[in-house]
């Protein structure tokens, strides 16, 4: 859709409506844009939140990622943190000039429902880092 066209916008199609005594009327089209269940649009770019396992975050690996063109494989580097943003170049929407936007992928680490095995594996281990040191709180 052209820039500035939002959900609820009406477009008038002059002379394309129903025929009446004075000639053809105007056709009215209302644009209704619904949210996609996976993707969010930002200009020509597509945003997507990718859930990965703790194992994939720590050890890395290859995962299938949905795109508007179909799934692709993406490499997760070992030690990837939640909130990390990755880019799939050219996997966004096409511009009027023919260029393609990107798909911007935000990593979301999902812990298992049963964390007992994880707690057992980490028993006695502590992380000495302080990720909030620069927050001043």
XYZ file of N, CA, C and O in Angstrom:
548
model
N 0.826 -1.189 0.000
C 0.000 0.000 0.000
C 0.868 1.249 0.000
O 1.949 1.244 0.580
N 0.405 2.322 -0.600
C 1.175 3.566 -0.589
C 1.340 4.083 0.840
O 0.511 3.816 1.709
N 2.432 4.818 1.069
C 2.654 5.405 2.389
C 1.480 6.291 2.757
O 0.915 6.976 1.914
N 1.105 6.271 4.012
C 0.012 7.096 4.497
C -1.337 6.405 4.442
O -2.301 6.890 4.999
N -1.429 5.269 3.753
C -2.693 4.539 3.715
C -2.761 3.674 4.957
O -1.893 2.851 5.202
N -3.787 3.904 5.759
C -3.934 3.179 7.018
C -5.225 2.384 6.999
O -6.094 2.600 6.153
N -5.378 1.499 7.978
C -6.608 0.740 8.112
C -7.770 1.705 8.285
O -7.677 2.684 9.002
N -8.858 1.455 7.594
C -10.024 2.328 7.669
C -10.055 3.382 6.570
O -11.046 4.084 6.400
N -8.992 3.520 5.794
C -8.954 4.485 4.691
C -9.932 4.058 3.605
O -10.031 2.884 3.283
N -10.674 5.017 3.067
C -11.578 4.727 1.960
C -11.000 5.268 0.664
O -10.452 6.367 0.633
N -11.130 4.490 -0.379
C -10.698 4.913 -1.713
C -11.939 5.011 -2.601
O -12.794 4.127 -2.578
N -12.034 6.071 -3.360
C -13.171 6.272 -4.273
C -12.714 5.888 -5.682
O -11.701 6.369 -6.182
N -13.490 5.010 -6.319
C -13.225 4.593 -7.697
C -14.309 5.222 -8.576
O -15.406 4.680 -8.718
N -13.987 6.386 -9.118
C -14.957 7.194 -9.873
C -15.517 6.407 -11.063
O -14.772 5.862 -11.872
N -16.861 6.347 -11.107
C -17.537 5.694 -12.218
C -17.490 4.177 -12.186
O -17.893 3.530 -13.147
N -17.019 3.580 -11.125
C -16.885 2.119 -11.059
C -17.934 1.480 -10.144
O -17.838 0.315 -9.806
N -18.937 2.262 -9.760
C -19.990 1.739 -8.892
C -21.160 1.209 -9.687
O -21.112 1.049 -10.912
N -22.270 0.991 -8.990
C -23.476 0.451 -9.595
C -24.108 1.467 -10.558
O -24.068 2.667 -10.319
N -24.695 0.977 -11.620
C -25.340 1.820 -12.627
C -26.655 2.370 -12.062
O -27.414 1.649 -11.444
N -26.875 3.650 -12.242
C -28.102 4.292 -11.794
C -28.674 5.143 -12.904
O -28.141 5.176 -14.022
N -29.786 5.884 -12.624
C -30.415 6.707 -13.662
C -29.476 7.779 -14.205
O -29.582 8.168 -15.364
N -28.549 8.255 -13.414
C -27.627 9.297 -13.861
C -26.299 8.742 -14.352
O -25.335 9.474 -14.545
N -26.199 7.435 -14.543
C -24.944 6.812 -14.971
C -24.351 5.969 -13.847
O -24.974 5.725 -12.823
N -23.142 5.546 -14.071
C -22.461 4.702 -13.071
C -22.068 5.544 -11.872
O -21.568 6.656 -12.008
N -22.321 4.999 -10.688
C -21.910 5.672 -9.461
C -20.443 5.399 -9.170
O -19.734 4.763 -9.962
N -19.999 5.897 -8.051
C -18.613 5.664 -7.633
C -18.555 4.412 -6.763
O -19.450 4.150 -5.958
N -17.505 3.650 -6.935
C -17.256 2.513 -6.053
C -16.425 2.984 -4.866
O -15.498 3.777 -5.026
N -16.796 2.551 -3.670
C -16.033 2.887 -2.470
C -15.393 1.625 -1.925
O -16.070 0.614 -1.709
N -14.083 1.682 -1.705
C -13.339 0.552 -1.163
C -12.750 0.992 0.163
O -12.087 2.031 0.244
N -13.008 0.215 1.213
C -12.428 0.506 2.524
C -11.257 -0.439 2.757
O -11.391 -1.659 2.628
N -10.100 0.129 3.077
C -8.894 -0.659 3.349
C -8.930 -1.103 4.803
O -9.063 -0.294 5.710
N -8.808 -2.414 5.029
C -8.775 -2.956 6.385
C -7.502 -3.778 6.529
O -7.364 -4.826 5.893
N -6.572 -3.294 7.318
C -5.286 -3.964 7.500
C -5.298 -4.677 8.841
O -5.483 -4.059 9.887
N -5.105 -5.995 8.820
C -5.085 -6.780 10.040
C -3.651 -7.136 10.397
O -2.785 -7.243 9.531
N -3.415 -7.333 11.683
C -2.098 -7.759 12.152
C -1.856 -9.204 11.739
O -2.777 -10.008 11.712
N -0.604 -9.505 11.430
C -0.218 -10.883 11.131
C 0.130 -11.564 12.444
O 0.622 -10.920 13.375
N -0.105 -12.872 12.551
C 0.158 -13.560 13.817
C 1.649 -13.716 14.116
O 2.022 -13.873 15.268
N 2.520 -13.625 13.103
C 3.959 -13.784 13.321
C 4.772 -12.521 13.048
O 5.737 -12.251 13.748
N 4.407 -11.789 11.997
C 5.241 -10.696 11.509
C 4.650 -9.334 11.838
O 3.439 -9.167 11.890
N 5.554 -8.353 12.014
C 5.165 -6.950 12.161
C 5.917 -6.166 11.083
O 7.092 -6.417 10.843
N 5.228 -5.238 10.451
C 5.844 -4.461 9.378
C 6.363 -3.147 9.929
O 5.719 -2.494 10.741
N 7.561 -2.767 9.495
C 8.150 -1.468 9.813
C 8.762 -0.933 8.522
O 9.907 -1.253 8.197
N 7.976 -0.150 7.792
C 8.432 0.316 6.480
C 8.570 -0.875 5.549
O 7.635 -1.659 5.392
N 9.734 -1.055 4.952
C 9.985 -2.201 4.074
C 10.528 -3.398 4.839
O 10.706 -4.464 4.277
N 10.830 -3.208 6.124
C 11.371 -4.297 6.931
C 10.252 -5.079 7.610
O 9.173 -4.567 7.862
N 10.546 -6.325 7.917
C 9.628 -7.214 8.628
C 10.295 -7.560 9.954
O 11.466 -7.940 9.984
N 9.556 -7.424 11.058
C 10.079 -7.786 12.377
C 9.459 -9.109 12.815
O 8.283 -9.365 12.556
N 10.288 -9.927 13.462
C 9.845 -11.259 13.890
C 10.575 -11.631 15.171
O 11.789 -11.439 15.283
N 9.833 -12.161 16.165
C 10.431 -12.652 17.407
C 10.623 -14.155 17.279
O 9.659 -14.901 17.049
N 11.888 -14.611 17.429
C 12.226 -16.024 17.254
C 12.476 -16.691 18.601
O 13.455 -16.375 19.273
N 11.590 -17.615 19.011
C 11.857 -18.347 20.245
C 12.907 -19.431 19.996
O 12.838 -20.156 19.001
N 13.900 -19.500 20.893
C 14.906 -20.564 20.824
C 15.034 -21.185 22.210
O 14.663 -20.582 23.216
N 15.583 -22.383 22.260
C 15.783 -23.071 23.534
C 17.036 -22.537 24.223
O 17.899 -21.917 23.582
N 17.142 -22.802 25.500
C 18.343 -22.425 26.248
C 19.566 -23.127 25.662
O 20.630 -22.527 25.527
N 19.398 -24.385 25.271
C 20.483 -25.143 24.656
C 20.974 -24.460 23.376
O 22.170 -24.328 23.143
N 20.038 -23.997 22.539
C 20.424 -23.308 21.302
C 21.114 -21.988 21.606
O 22.058 -21.596 20.913
N 20.690 -21.291 22.670
C 21.321 -20.022 23.041
C 22.748 -20.247 23.533
O 23.658 -19.506 23.168
N 22.942 -21.255 24.342
C 24.265 -21.516 24.921
C 25.208 -22.130 23.893
O 26.342 -21.684 23.727
N 24.750 -23.164 23.188
C 25.624 -23.925 22.298
C 25.589 -23.478 20.842
O 26.429 -23.880 20.050
N 24.585 -22.670 20.483
C 24.436 -22.271 19.087
C 23.802 -23.381 18.283
O 23.501 -24.455 18.787
N 23.565 -23.110 17.022
C 22.992 -24.118 16.141
C 22.280 -23.467 14.970
O 22.245 -22.247 14.839
N 21.727 -24.305 14.117
C 20.958 -23.828 12.966
C 19.482 -24.062 13.264
O 19.105 -25.145 13.711
N 18.659 -23.034 13.011
C 17.223 -23.133 13.248
C 16.462 -22.647 12.016
O 16.942 -21.794 11.275
N 15.273 -23.207 11.821
C 14.392 -22.766 10.728
C 13.655 -21.517 11.186
O 13.112 -21.470 12.277
N 13.647 -20.512 10.326
C 12.986 -19.243 10.626
C 11.959 -18.959 9.535
O 12.300 -18.956 8.354
N 10.690 -18.715 9.918
C 9.717 -18.345 8.896
C 9.996 -16.952 8.344
O 10.427 -16.062 9.083
N 9.795 -16.766 7.049
C 9.885 -15.453 6.414
C 8.647 -15.291 5.542
O 7.889 -16.258 5.339
N 8.433 -14.097 5.000
C 7.280 -13.884 4.118
C 7.389 -14.708 2.841
O 6.395 -14.947 2.171
N 8.598 -15.182 2.506
C 8.818 -16.001 1.307
C 8.876 -17.487 1.606
O 9.052 -18.284 0.696
N 8.772 -17.873 2.867
C 8.920 -19.275 3.265
C 10.102 -19.416 4.212
O 10.917 -18.498 4.357
N 10.233 -20.573 4.877
C 11.271 -20.742 5.893
C 12.686 -20.751 5.309
O 12.905 -21.186 4.178
N 13.627 -20.241 6.115
C 15.055 -20.291 5.785
C 15.805 -20.764 7.026
O 15.273 -20.723 8.135
N 17.025 -21.208 6.839
C 17.872 -21.626 7.962
C 18.701 -20.431 8.428
O 19.219 -19.672 7.611
N 18.786 -20.265 9.754
C 19.565 -19.183 10.343
C 20.506 -19.791 11.383
O 20.109 -20.681 12.136
N 21.739 -19.286 11.426
C 22.712 -19.755 12.404
C 22.630 -18.920 13.667
O 22.689 -17.690 13.614
N 22.493 -19.583 14.803
C 22.534 -18.949 16.119
C 23.939 -19.186 16.663
O 24.380 -20.339 16.775
N 24.654 -18.123 16.982
C 26.013 -18.253 17.499
C 25.985 -18.714 18.955
O 25.082 -18.330 19.706
N 26.969 -19.500 19.386
C 27.036 -19.894 20.794
C 27.104 -18.660 21.696
O 27.765 -17.677 21.371
N 26.358 -18.696 22.807
C 26.354 -17.589 23.757
C 25.409 -16.461 23.372
O 25.530 -15.349 23.891
N 24.460 -16.715 22.493
C 23.508 -15.680 22.076
C 22.572 -15.350 23.227
O 21.997 -16.233 23.851
N 22.420 -14.064 23.523
C 21.538 -13.602 24.595
C 20.143 -13.322 24.072
O 19.964 -12.993 22.896
N 19.163 -13.401 24.964
C 17.810 -12.992 24.630
C 17.819 -11.511 24.293
O 18.549 -10.733 24.899
N 17.035 -11.100 23.315
C 16.998 -9.707 22.886
C 17.974 -9.394 21.766
O 17.907 -8.315 21.173
N 18.877 -10.330 21.452
C 19.809 -10.132 20.339
C 19.018 -9.963 19.054
O 18.040 -10.668 18.818
N 19.425 -9.001 18.227
C 18.740 -8.739 16.961
C 19.623 -9.209 15.806
O 20.790 -8.862 15.727
N 19.044 -10.019 14.934
C 19.736 -10.547 13.763
C 19.001 -10.067 12.512
O 17.811 -9.755 12.565
N 19.704 -10.018 11.397
C 19.142 -9.487 10.155
C 19.194 -10.553 9.055
O 20.235 -11.148 8.809
N 18.051 -10.757 8.412
C 17.991 -11.573 7.203
C 17.856 -10.598 6.035
O 16.772 -10.076 5.759
N 18.975 -10.324 5.390
C 19.030 -9.305 4.342
C 18.154 -9.712 3.148
O 18.192 -10.839 2.687
N 17.344 -8.746 2.693
C 16.527 -8.966 1.506
C 15.301 -9.836 1.731
O 14.687 -10.283 0.768
N 14.916 -10.072 2.977
C 13.752 -10.922 3.266
C 12.547 -10.105 3.721
O 11.604 -10.639 4.293
N 12.557 -8.790 3.444
C 11.429 -7.933 3.786
C 10.534 -7.712 2.582
O 10.483 -8.522 1.661
N 9.839 -6.574 2.573
C 8.921 -6.245 1.488
C 9.651 -5.522 0.369
O 10.672 -4.877 0.584
N 9.100 -5.611 -0.837
C 9.689 -4.970 -2.011
C 9.238 -3.515 -2.082
O 8.064 -3.218 -1.893
N 10.192 -2.612 -2.355
C 9.885 -1.192 -2.505
C 9.465 -0.914 -3.945
O 9.596 -1.777 -4.818
N 8.980 0.299 -4.200
C 8.603 0.683 -5.570
C 9.789 0.579 -6.520
O 9.632 0.285 -7.697
N 11.008 0.835 -6.002
C 12.198 0.786 -6.853
C 12.659 -0.645 -7.118
O 13.573 -0.864 -7.908
N 12.031 -1.626 -6.459
C 12.412 -3.027 -6.674
C 13.363 -3.569 -5.622
O 13.648 -4.758 -5.613
N 13.878 -2.697 -4.745
C 14.764 -3.163 -3.671
C 13.931 -3.896 -2.617
O 12.714 -3.731 -2.550
N 14.586 -4.708 -1.811
C 13.879 -5.442 -0.749
C 14.357 -4.966 0.607
O 15.530 -4.719 0.831
N 13.427 -4.862 1.543
C 13.775 -4.596 2.929
C 14.339 -5.859 3.552
O 14.534 -6.875 2.885
N 14.598 -5.815 4.856
C 15.186 -6.937 5.573
C 14.182 -7.520 6.565
O 13.194 -6.878 6.910
N 14.456 -8.731 7.034
C 13.700 -9.276 8.149
C 14.572 -9.139 9.385
O 15.706 -9.601 9.401
N 14.062 -8.459 10.394
C 14.788 -8.216 11.638
C 14.273 -9.209 12.665
O 13.101 -9.195 13.041
N 15.161 -10.087 13.131
C 14.800 -11.189 14.014
C 15.302 -10.883 15.422
O 16.494 -10.631 15.611
N 14.404 -10.889 16.407
C 14.775 -10.693 17.805
C 14.702 -12.043 18.508
O 13.676 -12.728 18.465
N 15.797 -12.418 19.158
C 15.891 -13.710 19.842
C 15.154 -13.663 21.174
O 15.325 -12.731 21.961
N 14.340 -14.689 21.421
C 13.659 -14.863 22.701
C 13.999 -16.256 23.223
O 13.658 -17.255 22.586
N 14.682 -16.317 24.360
C 15.063 -17.603 24.941
C 13.893 -18.129 25.770
O 13.385 -17.432 26.649
N 13.493 -19.352 25.470
C 12.368 -19.979 26.149
C 12.899 -21.116 27.024
O 13.545 -22.039 26.514
N 12.647 -21.013 28.329
C 13.068 -22.068 29.249
C 12.066 -23.210 29.210
O 10.880 -23.000 28.957
N 12.529 -24.442 29.506
C 11.593 -25.571 29.515
C 10.594 -25.440 30.671
O 10.868 -24.775 31.668
N 9.426 -26.082 30.519
C 8.426 -26.057 31.584
C 8.953 -26.719 32.852
O 8.720 -26.238 33.959
N 9.674 -27.831 32.691
C 10.253 -28.542 33.833
C 11.725 -28.169 33.925
O 12.543 -28.648 33.137
N 12.071 -27.298 34.881
C 13.468 -26.848 34.993
C 14.266 -27.665 36.010
O 15.431 -27.365 36.268
N 13.678 -28.729 36.587
C 14.384 -29.543 37.577
C 15.713 -30.093 37.040
O 16.737 -29.997 37.728
N 15.749 -30.667 35.805
C 17.042 -31.151 35.295
C 18.061 -30.020 35.136
O 19.257 -30.208 35.372
N 17.589 -28.857 34.754
C 18.470 -27.693 34.594
C 19.002 -27.261 35.954
O 20.194 -26.972 36.096
N 18.143 -27.211 36.955
C 18.573 -26.848 38.315
C 19.621 -27.830 38.825
O 20.621 -27.427 39.433
N 19.404 -29.129 38.559
C 20.358 -30.153 39.005
C 21.706 -29.979 38.307
O 22.752 -30.055 38.941
N 21.669 -29.705 36.999
C 22.906 -29.528 36.231
C 23.681 -28.298 36.698
O 24.912 -28.267 36.643
N 22.987 -27.260 37.162
C 23.628 -26.012 37.578
C 23.884 -25.949 39.089
O 24.360 -24.923 39.582
N 23.584 -27.027 39.808
C 23.749 -27.046 41.267
C 25.179 -26.674 41.660
O 26.147 -27.232 41.162
N 25.283 -25.652 42.510
C 26.593 -25.197 42.988
C 27.256 -24.173 42.079
O 28.259 -23.569 42.460
N 26.732 -23.947 40.887
C 27.320 -22.992 39.956
C 26.712 -21.620 40.179
O 25.511 -21.490 40.375
N 27.559 -20.606 40.179
C 27.070 -19.234 40.240
C 27.767 -18.424 39.162
O 28.917 -18.671 38.825
N 27.048 -17.443 38.661
C 27.577 -16.557 37.628
C 28.072 -15.310 38.323
O 27.304 -14.597 38.947
N 29.346 -15.005 38.222
C 29.934 -13.858 38.897
C 29.685 -12.529 38.197
O 30.012 -11.474 38.736
N 29.086 -12.561 37.019
C 28.848 -11.325 36.275
C 27.706 -10.528 36.903
O 26.834 -11.077 37.565
N 27.719 -9.204 36.698
C 26.625 -8.360 37.133
C 26.096 -7.583 35.923
O 26.597 -6.512 35.602
N 25.078 -8.118 35.246
C 24.576 -7.480 34.026
C 23.886 -6.144 34.292
O 23.607 -5.417 33.359
N 23.621 -5.817 35.544
C 22.939 -4.572 35.882
C 23.894 -3.528 36.469
O 23.456 -2.486 36.945
N 25.176 -3.764 36.386
C 26.170 -2.864 37.012
C 26.085 -1.445 36.481
O 26.268 -0.496 37.236
N 25.767 -1.269 35.205
C 25.736 0.071 34.603
C 24.388 0.779 34.750
O 24.212 1.867 34.232
N 23.442 0.160 35.450
C 22.109 0.747 35.553
C 22.002 1.776 36.683
O 21.043 2.530 36.731
N 22.946 1.779 37.601
C 22.922 2.749 38.703
C 21.827 2.473 39.721
O 21.432 3.353 40.470
N 21.331 1.270 39.764
C 20.270 0.939 40.731
C 20.769 -0.074 41.735
O 21.595 -0.871 41.499
